[in-house]
Coordinates of C-alpha atoms in Angstrom, one line a residue:
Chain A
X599 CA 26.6 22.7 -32.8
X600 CA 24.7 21.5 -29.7
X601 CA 23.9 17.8 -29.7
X602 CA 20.4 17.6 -28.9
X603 CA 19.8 15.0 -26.0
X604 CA 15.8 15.0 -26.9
X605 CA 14.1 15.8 -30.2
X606 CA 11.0 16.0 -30.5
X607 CA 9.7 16.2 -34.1
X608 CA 5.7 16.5 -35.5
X609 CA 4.2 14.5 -32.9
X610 CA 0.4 14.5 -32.9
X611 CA -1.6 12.7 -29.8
X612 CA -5.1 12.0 -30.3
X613 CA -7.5 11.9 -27.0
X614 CA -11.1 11.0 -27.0
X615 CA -10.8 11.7 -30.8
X616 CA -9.2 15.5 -30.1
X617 CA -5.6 15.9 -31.1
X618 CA -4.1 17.6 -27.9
X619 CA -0.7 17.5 -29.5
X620 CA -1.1 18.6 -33.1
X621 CA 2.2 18.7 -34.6
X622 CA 4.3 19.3 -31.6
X623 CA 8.5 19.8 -31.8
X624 CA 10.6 20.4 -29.1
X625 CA 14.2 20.0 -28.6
X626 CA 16.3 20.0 -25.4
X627 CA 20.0 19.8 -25.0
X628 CA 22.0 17.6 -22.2
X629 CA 22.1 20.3 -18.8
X630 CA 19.3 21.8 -20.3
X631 CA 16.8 23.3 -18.1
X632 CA 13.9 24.2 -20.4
X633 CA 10.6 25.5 -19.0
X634 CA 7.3 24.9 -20.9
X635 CA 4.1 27.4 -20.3
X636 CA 1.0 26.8 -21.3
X637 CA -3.0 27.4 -20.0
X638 CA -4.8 24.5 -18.3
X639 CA -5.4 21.8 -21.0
X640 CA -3.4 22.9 -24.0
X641 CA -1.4 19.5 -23.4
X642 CA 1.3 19.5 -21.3
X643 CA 0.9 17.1 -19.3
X644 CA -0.2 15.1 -22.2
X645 CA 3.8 15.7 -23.5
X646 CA 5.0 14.3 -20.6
X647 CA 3.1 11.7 -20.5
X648 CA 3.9 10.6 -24.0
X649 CA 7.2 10.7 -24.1
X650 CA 7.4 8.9 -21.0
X651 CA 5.4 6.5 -22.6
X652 CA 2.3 6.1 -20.2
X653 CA -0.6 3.9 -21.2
X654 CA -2.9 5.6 -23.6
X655 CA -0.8 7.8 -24.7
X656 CA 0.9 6.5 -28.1
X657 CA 1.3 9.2 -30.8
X658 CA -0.6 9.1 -34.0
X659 CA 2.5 10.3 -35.5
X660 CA 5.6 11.9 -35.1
X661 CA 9.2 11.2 -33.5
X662 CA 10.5 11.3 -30.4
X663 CA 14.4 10.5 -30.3
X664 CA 16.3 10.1 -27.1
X665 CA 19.8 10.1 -27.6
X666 CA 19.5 9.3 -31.5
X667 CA 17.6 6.8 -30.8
X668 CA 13.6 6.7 -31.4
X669 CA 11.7 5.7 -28.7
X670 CA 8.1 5.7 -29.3
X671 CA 8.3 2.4 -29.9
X672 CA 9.5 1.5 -26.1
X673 CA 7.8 0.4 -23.2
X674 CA 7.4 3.0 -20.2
X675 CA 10.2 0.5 -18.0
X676 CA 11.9 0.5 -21.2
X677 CA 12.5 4.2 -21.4
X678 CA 13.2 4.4 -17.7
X679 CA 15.8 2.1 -18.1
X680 CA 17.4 4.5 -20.7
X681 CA 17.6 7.4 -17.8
X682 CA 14.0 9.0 -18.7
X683 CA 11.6 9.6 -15.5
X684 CA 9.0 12.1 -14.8
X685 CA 7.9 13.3 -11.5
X686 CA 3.8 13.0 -11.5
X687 CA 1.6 16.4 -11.4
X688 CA -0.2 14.2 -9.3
X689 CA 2.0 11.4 -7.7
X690 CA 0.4 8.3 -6.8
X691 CA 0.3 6.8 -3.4
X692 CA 1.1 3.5 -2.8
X693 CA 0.1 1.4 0.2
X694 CA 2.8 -0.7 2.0
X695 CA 5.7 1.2 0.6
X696 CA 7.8 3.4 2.5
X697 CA 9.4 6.2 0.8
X698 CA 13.0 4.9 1.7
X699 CA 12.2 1.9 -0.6
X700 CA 10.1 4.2 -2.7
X701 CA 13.2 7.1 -3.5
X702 CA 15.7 3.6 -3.8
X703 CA 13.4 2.1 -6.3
X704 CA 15.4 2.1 -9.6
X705 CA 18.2 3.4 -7.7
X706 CA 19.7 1.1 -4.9
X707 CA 22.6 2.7 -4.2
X708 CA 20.9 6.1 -3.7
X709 CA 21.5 8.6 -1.1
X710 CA 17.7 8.6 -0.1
X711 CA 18.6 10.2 3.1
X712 CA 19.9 13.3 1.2
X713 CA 17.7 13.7 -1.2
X714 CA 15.4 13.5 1.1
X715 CA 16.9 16.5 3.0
X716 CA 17.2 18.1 -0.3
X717 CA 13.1 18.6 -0.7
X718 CA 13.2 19.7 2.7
X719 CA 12.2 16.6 4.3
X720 CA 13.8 15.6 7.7
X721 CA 14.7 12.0 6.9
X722 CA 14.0 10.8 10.2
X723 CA 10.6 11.2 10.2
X724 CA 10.6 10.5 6.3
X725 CA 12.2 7.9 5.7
X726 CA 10.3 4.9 7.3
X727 CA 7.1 6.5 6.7
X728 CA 4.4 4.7 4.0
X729 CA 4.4 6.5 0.8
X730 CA 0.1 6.8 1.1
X731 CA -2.5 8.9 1.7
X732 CA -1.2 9.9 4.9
X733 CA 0.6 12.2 3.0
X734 CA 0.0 16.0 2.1
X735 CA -0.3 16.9 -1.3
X736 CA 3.1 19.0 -0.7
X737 CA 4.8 16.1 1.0
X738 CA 3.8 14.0 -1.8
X739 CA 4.9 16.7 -4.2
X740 CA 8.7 16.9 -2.6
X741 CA 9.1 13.1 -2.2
X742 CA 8.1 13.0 -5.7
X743 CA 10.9 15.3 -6.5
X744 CA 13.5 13.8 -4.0
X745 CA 12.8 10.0 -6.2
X746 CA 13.6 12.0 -9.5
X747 CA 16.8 13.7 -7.7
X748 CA 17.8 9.8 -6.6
X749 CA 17.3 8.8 -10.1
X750 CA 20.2 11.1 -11.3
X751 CA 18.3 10.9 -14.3
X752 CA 19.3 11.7 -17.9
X753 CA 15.9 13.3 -18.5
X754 CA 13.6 14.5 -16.3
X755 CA 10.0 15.7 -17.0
X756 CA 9.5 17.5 -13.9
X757 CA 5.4 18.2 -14.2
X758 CA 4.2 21.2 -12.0
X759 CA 6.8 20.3 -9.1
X760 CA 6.0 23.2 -7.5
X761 CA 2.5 22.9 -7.2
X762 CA 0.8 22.7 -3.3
X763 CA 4.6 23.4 -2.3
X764 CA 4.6 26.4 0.2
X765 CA 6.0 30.2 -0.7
X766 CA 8.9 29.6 1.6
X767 CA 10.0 26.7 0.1
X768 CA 10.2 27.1 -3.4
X769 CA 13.7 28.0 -3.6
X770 CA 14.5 24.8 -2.3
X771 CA 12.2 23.2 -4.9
X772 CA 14.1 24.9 -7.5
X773 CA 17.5 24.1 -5.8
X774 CA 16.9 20.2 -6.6
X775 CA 15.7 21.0 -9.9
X776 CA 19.1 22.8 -10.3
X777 CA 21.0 19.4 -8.6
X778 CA 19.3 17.5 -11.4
X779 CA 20.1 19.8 -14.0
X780 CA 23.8 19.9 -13.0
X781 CA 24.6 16.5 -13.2
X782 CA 24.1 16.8 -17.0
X783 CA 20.2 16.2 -17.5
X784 CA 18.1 17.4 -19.7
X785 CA 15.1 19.0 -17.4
X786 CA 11.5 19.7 -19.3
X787 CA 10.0 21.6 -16.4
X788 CA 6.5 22.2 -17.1
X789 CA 5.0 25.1 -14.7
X790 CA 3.1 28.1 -13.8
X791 CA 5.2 29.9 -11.6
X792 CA 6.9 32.3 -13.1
X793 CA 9.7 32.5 -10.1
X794 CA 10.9 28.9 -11.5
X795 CA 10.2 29.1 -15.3
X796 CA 12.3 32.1 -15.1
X797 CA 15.4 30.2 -13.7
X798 CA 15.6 27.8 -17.0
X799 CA 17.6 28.2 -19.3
X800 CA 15.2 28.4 -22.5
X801 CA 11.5 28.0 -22.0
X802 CA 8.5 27.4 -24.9
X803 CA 4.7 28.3 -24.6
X804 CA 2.5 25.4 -25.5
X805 CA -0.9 26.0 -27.5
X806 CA -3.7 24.0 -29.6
X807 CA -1.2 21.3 -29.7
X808 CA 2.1 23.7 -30.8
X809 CA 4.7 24.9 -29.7
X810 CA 4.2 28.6 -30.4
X811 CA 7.1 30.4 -29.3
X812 CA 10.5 29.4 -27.9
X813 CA 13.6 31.7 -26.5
X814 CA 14.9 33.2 -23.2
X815 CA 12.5 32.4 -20.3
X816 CA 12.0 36.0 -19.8
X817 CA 10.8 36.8 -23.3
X818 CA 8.2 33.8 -23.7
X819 CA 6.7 34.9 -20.4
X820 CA 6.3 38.3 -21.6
X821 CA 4.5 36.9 -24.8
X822 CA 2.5 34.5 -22.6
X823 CA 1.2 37.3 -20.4
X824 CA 1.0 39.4 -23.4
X825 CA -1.4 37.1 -24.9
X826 CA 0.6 37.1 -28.3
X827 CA -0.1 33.8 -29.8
X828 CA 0.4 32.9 -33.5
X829 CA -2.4 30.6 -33.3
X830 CA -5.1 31.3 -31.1
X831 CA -4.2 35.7 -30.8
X832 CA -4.2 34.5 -26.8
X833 CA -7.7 33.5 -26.9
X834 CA -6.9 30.1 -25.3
X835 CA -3.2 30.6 -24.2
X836 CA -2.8 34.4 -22.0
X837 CA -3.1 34.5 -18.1
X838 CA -5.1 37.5 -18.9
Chain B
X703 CA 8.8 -30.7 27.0
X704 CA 7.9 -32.7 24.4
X705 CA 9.4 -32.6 21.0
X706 CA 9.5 -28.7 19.8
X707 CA 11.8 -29.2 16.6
X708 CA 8.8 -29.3 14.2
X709 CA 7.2 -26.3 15.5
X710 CA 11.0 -24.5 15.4
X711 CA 11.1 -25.4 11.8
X712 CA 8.2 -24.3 10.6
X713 CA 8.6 -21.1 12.4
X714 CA 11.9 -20.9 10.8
X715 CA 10.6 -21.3 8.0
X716 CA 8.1 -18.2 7.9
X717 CA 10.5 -16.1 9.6
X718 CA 10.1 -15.9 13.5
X719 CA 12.3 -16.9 15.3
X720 CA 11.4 -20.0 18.1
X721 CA 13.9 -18.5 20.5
X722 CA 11.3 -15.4 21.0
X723 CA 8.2 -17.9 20.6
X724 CA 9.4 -19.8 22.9
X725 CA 11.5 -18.1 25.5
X726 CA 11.0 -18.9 29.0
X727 CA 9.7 -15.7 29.9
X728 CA 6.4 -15.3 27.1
X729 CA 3.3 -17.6 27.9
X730 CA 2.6 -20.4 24.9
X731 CA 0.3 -23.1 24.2
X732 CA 1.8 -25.3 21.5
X733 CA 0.0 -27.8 19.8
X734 CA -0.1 -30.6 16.9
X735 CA -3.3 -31.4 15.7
X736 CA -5.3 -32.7 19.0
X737 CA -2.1 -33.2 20.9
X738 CA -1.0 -30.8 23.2
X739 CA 2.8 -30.4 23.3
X740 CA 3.3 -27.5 25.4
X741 CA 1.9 -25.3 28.1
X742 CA 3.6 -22.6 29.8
X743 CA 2.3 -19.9 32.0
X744 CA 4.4 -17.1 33.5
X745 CA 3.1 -14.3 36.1
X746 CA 0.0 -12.5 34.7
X747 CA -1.2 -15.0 32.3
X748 CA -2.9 -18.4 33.2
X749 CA -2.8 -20.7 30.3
X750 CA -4.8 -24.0 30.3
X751 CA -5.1 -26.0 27.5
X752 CA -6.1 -30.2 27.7
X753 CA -7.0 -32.7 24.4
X754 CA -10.8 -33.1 24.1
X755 CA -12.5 -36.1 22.4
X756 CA -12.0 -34.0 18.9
X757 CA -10.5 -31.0 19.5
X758 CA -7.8 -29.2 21.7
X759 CA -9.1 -26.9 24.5
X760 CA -7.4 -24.2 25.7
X761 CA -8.2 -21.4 28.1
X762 CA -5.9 -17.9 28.1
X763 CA -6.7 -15.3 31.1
X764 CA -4.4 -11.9 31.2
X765 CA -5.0 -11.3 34.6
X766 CA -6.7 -8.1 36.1
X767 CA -3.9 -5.1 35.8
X768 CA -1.1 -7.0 34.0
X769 CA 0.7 -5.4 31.1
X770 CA 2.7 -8.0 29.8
X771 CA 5.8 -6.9 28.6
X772 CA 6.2 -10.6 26.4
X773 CA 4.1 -11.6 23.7
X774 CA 1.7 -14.7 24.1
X775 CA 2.2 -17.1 21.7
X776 CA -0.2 -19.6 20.3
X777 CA 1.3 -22.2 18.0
X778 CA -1.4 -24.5 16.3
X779 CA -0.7 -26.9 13.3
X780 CA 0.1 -30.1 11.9
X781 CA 3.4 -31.2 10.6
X782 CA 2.0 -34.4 8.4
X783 CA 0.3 -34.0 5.2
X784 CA -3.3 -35.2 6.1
X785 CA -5.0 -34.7 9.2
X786 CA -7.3 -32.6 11.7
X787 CA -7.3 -29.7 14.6
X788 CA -10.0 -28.5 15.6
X789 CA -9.6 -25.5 18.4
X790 CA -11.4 -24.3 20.8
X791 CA -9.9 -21.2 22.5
X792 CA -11.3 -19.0 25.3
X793 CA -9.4 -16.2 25.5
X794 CA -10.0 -13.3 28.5
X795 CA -8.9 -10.1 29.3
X796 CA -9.6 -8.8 32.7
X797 CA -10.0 -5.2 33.6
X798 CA -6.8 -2.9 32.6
X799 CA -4.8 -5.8 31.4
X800 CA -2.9 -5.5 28.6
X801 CA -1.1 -7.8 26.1
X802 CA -0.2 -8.8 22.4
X803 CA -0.9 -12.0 21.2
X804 CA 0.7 -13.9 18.2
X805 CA -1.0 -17.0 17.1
X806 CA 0.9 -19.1 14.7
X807 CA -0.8 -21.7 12.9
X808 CA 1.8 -23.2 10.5
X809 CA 0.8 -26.5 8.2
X810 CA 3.9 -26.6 6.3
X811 CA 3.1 -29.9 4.6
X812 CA -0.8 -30.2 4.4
X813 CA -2.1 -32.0 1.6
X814 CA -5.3 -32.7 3.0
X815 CA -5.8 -31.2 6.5
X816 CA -8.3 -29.4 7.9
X817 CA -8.3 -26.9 10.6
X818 CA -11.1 -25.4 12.6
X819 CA -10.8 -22.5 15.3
X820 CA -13.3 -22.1 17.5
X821 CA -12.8 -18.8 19.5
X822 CA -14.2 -16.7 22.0
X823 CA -12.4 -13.2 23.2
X824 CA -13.2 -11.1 25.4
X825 CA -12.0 -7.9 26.9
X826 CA -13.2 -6.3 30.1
X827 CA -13.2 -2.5 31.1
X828 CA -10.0 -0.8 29.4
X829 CA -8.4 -4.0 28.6
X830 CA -6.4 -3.9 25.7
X831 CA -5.2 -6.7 23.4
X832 CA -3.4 -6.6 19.8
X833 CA -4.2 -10.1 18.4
X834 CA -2.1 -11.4 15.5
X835 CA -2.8 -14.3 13.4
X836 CA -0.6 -15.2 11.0
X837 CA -1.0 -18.7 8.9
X838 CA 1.4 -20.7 6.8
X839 CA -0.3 -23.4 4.7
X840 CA 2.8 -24.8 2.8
X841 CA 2.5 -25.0 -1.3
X842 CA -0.4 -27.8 -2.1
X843 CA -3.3 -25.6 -1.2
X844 CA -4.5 -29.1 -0.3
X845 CA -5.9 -27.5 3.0
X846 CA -9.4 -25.9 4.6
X847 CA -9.0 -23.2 7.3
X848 CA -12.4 -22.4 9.0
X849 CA -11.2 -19.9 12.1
X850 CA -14.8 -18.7 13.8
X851 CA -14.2 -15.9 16.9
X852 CA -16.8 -14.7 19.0
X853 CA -15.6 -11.2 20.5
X854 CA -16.5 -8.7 23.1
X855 CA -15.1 -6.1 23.7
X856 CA -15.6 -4.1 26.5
X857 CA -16.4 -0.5 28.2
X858 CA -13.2 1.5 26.8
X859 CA -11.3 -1.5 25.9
X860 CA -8.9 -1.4 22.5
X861 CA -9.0 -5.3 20.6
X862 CA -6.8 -4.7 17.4
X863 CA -6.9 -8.1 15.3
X864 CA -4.3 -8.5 11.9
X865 CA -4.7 -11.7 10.0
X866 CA -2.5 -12.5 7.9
X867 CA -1.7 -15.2 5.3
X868 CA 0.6 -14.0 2.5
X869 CA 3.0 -16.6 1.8
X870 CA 2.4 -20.2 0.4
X871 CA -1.3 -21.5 -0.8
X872 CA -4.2 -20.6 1.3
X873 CA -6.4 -23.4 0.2
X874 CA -9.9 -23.1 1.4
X875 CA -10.4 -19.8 3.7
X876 CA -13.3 -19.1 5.9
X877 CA -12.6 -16.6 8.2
X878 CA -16.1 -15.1 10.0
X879 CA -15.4 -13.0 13.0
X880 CA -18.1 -10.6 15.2
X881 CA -17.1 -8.2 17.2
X882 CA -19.2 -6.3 19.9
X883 CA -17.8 -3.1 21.3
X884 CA -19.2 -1.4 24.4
X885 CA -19.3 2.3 25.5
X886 CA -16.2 4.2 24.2
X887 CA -14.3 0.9 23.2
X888 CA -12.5 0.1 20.1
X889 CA -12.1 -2.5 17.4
X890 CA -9.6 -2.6 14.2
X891 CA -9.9 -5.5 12.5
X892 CA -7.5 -6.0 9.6
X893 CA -7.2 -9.5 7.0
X894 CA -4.4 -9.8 4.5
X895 CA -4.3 -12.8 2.3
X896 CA -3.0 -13.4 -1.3
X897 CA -4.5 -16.1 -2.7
X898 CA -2.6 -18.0 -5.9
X899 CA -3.5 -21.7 -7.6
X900 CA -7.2 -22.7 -7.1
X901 CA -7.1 -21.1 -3.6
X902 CA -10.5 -20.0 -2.2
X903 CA -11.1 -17.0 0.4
X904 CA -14.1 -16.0 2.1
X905 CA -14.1 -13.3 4.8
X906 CA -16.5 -12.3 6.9
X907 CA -15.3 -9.4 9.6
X908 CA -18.4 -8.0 11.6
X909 CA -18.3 -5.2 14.1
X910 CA -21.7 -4.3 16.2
X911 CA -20.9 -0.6 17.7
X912 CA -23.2 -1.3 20.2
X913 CA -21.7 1.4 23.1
X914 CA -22.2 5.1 23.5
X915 CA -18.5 6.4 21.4
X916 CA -17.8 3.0 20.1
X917 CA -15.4 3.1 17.2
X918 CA -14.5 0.1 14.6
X919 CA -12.7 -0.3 11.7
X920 CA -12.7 -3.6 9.4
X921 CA -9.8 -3.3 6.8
X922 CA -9.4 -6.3 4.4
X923 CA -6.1 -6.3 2.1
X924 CA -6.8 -9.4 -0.6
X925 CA -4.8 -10.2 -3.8
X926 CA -5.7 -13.1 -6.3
X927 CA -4.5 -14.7 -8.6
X928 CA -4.6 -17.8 -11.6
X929 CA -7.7 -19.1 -10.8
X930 CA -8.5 -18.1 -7.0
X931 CA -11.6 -16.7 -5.3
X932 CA -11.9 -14.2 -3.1
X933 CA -15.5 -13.4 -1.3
X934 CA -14.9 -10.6 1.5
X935 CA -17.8 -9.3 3.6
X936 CA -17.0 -6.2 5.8
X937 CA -20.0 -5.1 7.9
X938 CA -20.3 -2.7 10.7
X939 CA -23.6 -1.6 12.7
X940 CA -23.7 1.7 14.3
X941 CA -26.2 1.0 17.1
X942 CA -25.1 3.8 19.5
X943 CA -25.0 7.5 19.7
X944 CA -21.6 8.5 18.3
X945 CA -20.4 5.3 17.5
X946 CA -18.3 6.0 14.5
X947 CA -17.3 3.0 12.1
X948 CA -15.9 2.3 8.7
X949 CA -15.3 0.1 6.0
X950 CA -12.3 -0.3 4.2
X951 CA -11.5 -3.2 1.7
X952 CA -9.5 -3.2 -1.5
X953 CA -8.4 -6.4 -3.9
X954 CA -6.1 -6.8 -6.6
X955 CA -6.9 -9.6 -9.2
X956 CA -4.6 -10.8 -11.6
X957 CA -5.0 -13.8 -13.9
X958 CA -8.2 -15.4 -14.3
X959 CA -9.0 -15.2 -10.5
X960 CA -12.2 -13.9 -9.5
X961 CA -13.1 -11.2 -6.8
X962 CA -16.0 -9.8 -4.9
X963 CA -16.2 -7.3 -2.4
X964 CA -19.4 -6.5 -0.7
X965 CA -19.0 -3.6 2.1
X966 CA -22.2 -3.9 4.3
X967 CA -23.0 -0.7 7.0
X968 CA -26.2 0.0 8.4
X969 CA -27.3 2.2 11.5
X970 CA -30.0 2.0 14.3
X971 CA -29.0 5.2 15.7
X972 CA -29.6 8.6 14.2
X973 CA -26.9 10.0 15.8
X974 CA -24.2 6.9 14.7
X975 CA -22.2 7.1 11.4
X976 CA -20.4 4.3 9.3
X977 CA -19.0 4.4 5.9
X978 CA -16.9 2.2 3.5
X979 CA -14.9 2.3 0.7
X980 CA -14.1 -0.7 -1.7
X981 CA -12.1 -1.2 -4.5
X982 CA -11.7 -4.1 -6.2
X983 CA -9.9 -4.6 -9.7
X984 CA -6.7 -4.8 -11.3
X985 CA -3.3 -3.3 -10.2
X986 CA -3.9 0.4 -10.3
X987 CA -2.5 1.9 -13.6
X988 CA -0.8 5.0 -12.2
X989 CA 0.6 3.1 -9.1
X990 CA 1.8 0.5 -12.1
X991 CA 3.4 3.8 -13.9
X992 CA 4.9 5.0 -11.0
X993 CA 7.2 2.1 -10.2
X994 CA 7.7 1.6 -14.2
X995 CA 9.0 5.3 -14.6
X996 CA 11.7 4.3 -12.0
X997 CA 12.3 1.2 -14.1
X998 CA 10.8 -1.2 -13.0
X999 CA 9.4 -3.9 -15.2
X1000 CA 5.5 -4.2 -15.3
X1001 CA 5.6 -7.6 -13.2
X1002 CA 7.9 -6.2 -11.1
X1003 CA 6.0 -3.2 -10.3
X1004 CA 2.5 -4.9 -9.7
X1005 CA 4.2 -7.7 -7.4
X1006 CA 5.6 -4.5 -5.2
X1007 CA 2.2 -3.3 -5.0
X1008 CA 0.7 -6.4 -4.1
X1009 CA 3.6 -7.1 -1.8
X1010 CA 2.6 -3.4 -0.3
X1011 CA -0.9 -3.9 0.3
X1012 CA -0.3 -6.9 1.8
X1013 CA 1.9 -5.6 4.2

């Protein structure tokens, strides 16, 4: 029997009196690299950010265990501190922070150089720079990736990390998610690309709040594309 | 040379270091309260500087072509808990000269001290000066800083000003600078302070785009906290075809301290453009959730952002 690093069981979010998440379970395994689909709003980033436990974002009910141990209880810090970290679909920028400190943050004795290198960054020109606005959406994206790689996390919600990356670099992209993976972590990746949902290991489609189908990567894209949907017939949920 | 150990220090003490301030090859004026201590010149800068009635005089000219490879320091302050300075500073860049200025104006002990600057700059064609300022006010807040500077900035000169006062109490703050730029010059004009206690901060950083091309930028960096103040005025007047300006202030508030920002751009020229951007509040959330995801503690998180901005 595999041991079940996270479990997540019946959680329901409610935002601006809608329940995104509607009974929602999900389970991932330790070197688990599970991929979760899902149209624009069905709610995942609002899964990631409630088990990372971001303000606003307490469930109404449900469980979410870590380890055995419930967490929803926990600060955000608090859940950090127990190897949990997600990489932003939208990382902030922060003024006065360079993203040597920013990648060591949480993680002194990281090699920031070589993570850096990892997202196909030259740390050279990197390493000293401010993490702000300077920034491309892409460079942002990779430094985002290369803090979560620095992290050696024990789970990583990895939200879009492909997204404003260029086509020639994705296979680095999914390189580091593979480095993260392989040091024993349990990866959700939550994506669109198909290219890197179909390197996981399992992968789920997310609708009206539900997970509504779960297997081999390759089969819940096929349904997703499909448009088969238990609860919405693809309605809200195909690519089309 | 009169006695320098105060003035080492107190420079220790914020974290320069007096060998640089004052090595034999960078131009200084150093004074306590209205007593000049020190005055030393070097080839390319003329420094003057004589005790008026009720305030210190002192006179800085960067000679026509020099590029001065040193710094100039300025080291003002008072080393007793109560007393007085009052400044006045003429400060000249002649035509294609070029130089950085630090002016250190430490008050480690001030209880109840007051100190007034008085300044006038100016720059002449394609002079270019980087002018930093940066206070230490020790930990009473028992202090009032009025600095006042006057500066013009001439055809296709550069006149980059940092303030900064980020460590300690600031007690009462009332920076007000103008700047004029001529044709094609530029002005960057950047405040940092972090105000903590009862500490109160007004800025006011003015810059009159007055030349053909002109360009300015007035950047204020302010945090606040327990029951501090913070009143920061950032104007800038496109009065010139293509002079381009903009506003940029942002202030963190923690506590019960109180903030304002008011961003104030106007033109006189149809073809001139300024904008601004303020934003004034608490510690932004997702910056907060950024640091805590790496596990940092909340407190821990917003002081790194503060510490950040204030950079």
């Amino acid at each position: 029997m595999v041991n079940m690093l996270v479990d997540i069981r019946g959680l329901r979010v409610i935002l601006a009196d809608r329940p995104v998440l509607d009974g929602l379970s999900l389970e991932i395994a330790a070197g688990e690299l599970h991929a979760l689909l899902g149209a624009n709003g069905s709610g995942k980033t609002t899964l990631a950010c409630t088990v990372m436990g971001c303000a606003g974002y307490a469930p109404a009910a449900g469980e979410i265990v870590f380890d055995g141990e419930r967490i929803e209880q926990l600060a955000l810090h608090e859940r950090a501190r127990r190897g949990i970290t997600l990489a932003w679909q939208e990382p902030a920028r922060i003024e006065g922070l360079r993203i040597g400190e920013f990648i060591r943050t949480g993680a002194p004795a990281a090699d920031a150089e070589a993570a850096l290198a990892a997202v196909g960054l030259d740390p050279g020109a990197y390493l000293q720079r401010m993490l702000d606005r300077t920034l491309s959406g892409g460079e942002r994206k990779r430094i985002e990736l290369a803090g979560a790689l620095a992290l050696a996390p024990r789970f990583a919600i990895l939200d879009e990390p492909a997204a404003g990356i260029d086509l020639l670099s994705i296979d680095e992209i999914v390189s580091v998610i593979e480095a993260i993976r392989a040091k024993g972590a349990a990866v959700l990746l939550i994506t669109h690309e198909e290219a890197i949902a179909g390197r996981a290991q399992s992968a789920s489609q997310l609708c009206g709040g539900r997970i509504v189908c779960r297997g081999a990567p390759r089969e819940v894209i096929a349904n997703y594309k499909a448009r088969r949907c238990a609860r919405c017939d693809g309605a809200t949920c195909g690519y089309g | 040379m009169a006695d320098l150990a105060p003035l080492r220090d107190a420079l220790r003490a914020v974290g320069a270091d007096p060998s640089l301030v004052l090595s034999p090859e960078a131009a200084h004026v150093v004074a306590y309260g209205h007593h000049v201590v020190s005055v030393q010149s070097v080839p390319g800068v003329i420094v003057l500087a004589e005790r008026e009635r009720d305030a210190i005089r002192a006179e800085v000219t960067v000679v026509a072509g020099a590029r001065l490879a040193q710094p100039v320091h300025l080291c003002f302050g008072l080393f007793e808990p109560r007393g007085i300075q009052n400044v006045r500073l003429a400060l000249v860049m002649e035509r294609d000269a070029r130089a950085t200025f630090w002016s250190h104006c430490l008050f480690p002990l001030a209880e109840q001290a007051r100190h007034a600057m008085d300044a006038t700059i100016r720059l002449d064609e394609r002079a270019e000066l980087v002018y930093n300022e940066a206070h230490y006010h020790g930990l009473s807040g028992g202090i009032e800083v009025l600095p006042v500077a006057r500066v013009s900035v001439g055809r296709r000169a550069r006149y980059r000003a940092d303030f900064s006062l980020v460590s300690g109490r600031v007690g009462r703050l009332e920076i007000d600078y103008t700047v004029e730029v001529a044709e094609d010059g530029v002005a960057e004009l950047t405040s940092r302070v972090h105000g903590r206690g009862e500490d109160r901060i007004a800025i006011r950083e003015a810059v009159h785009l007055n030349g053909v091309r002109a360009r300015g930028l007035v950047k204020s960096r302010v945090a606040v906290e327990d029951e501090a103040s913070a009143e920061v005025v950032g104007a800038t007047f496109g009065n010139a075809a293509e002079s381009r300006g903009h506003v940029d202030c942002l202030e963190i508030v923690r506590g019960n301290a109180k903030a304002s920002a008011v961003p104030e751009v106007r033109v006189t020229h149809p073809l001139a453009k300024v904008t601004h951007e303020a934003a004034i509040g608490s510690v932004d959330q997702k910056q907060l959730e950024t640091l805590m995801a790496r596990g940092l503690s909340p407190e821990d998180a917003a002081d790194r952002i503060i510490l950040g901005m204030l950079r």
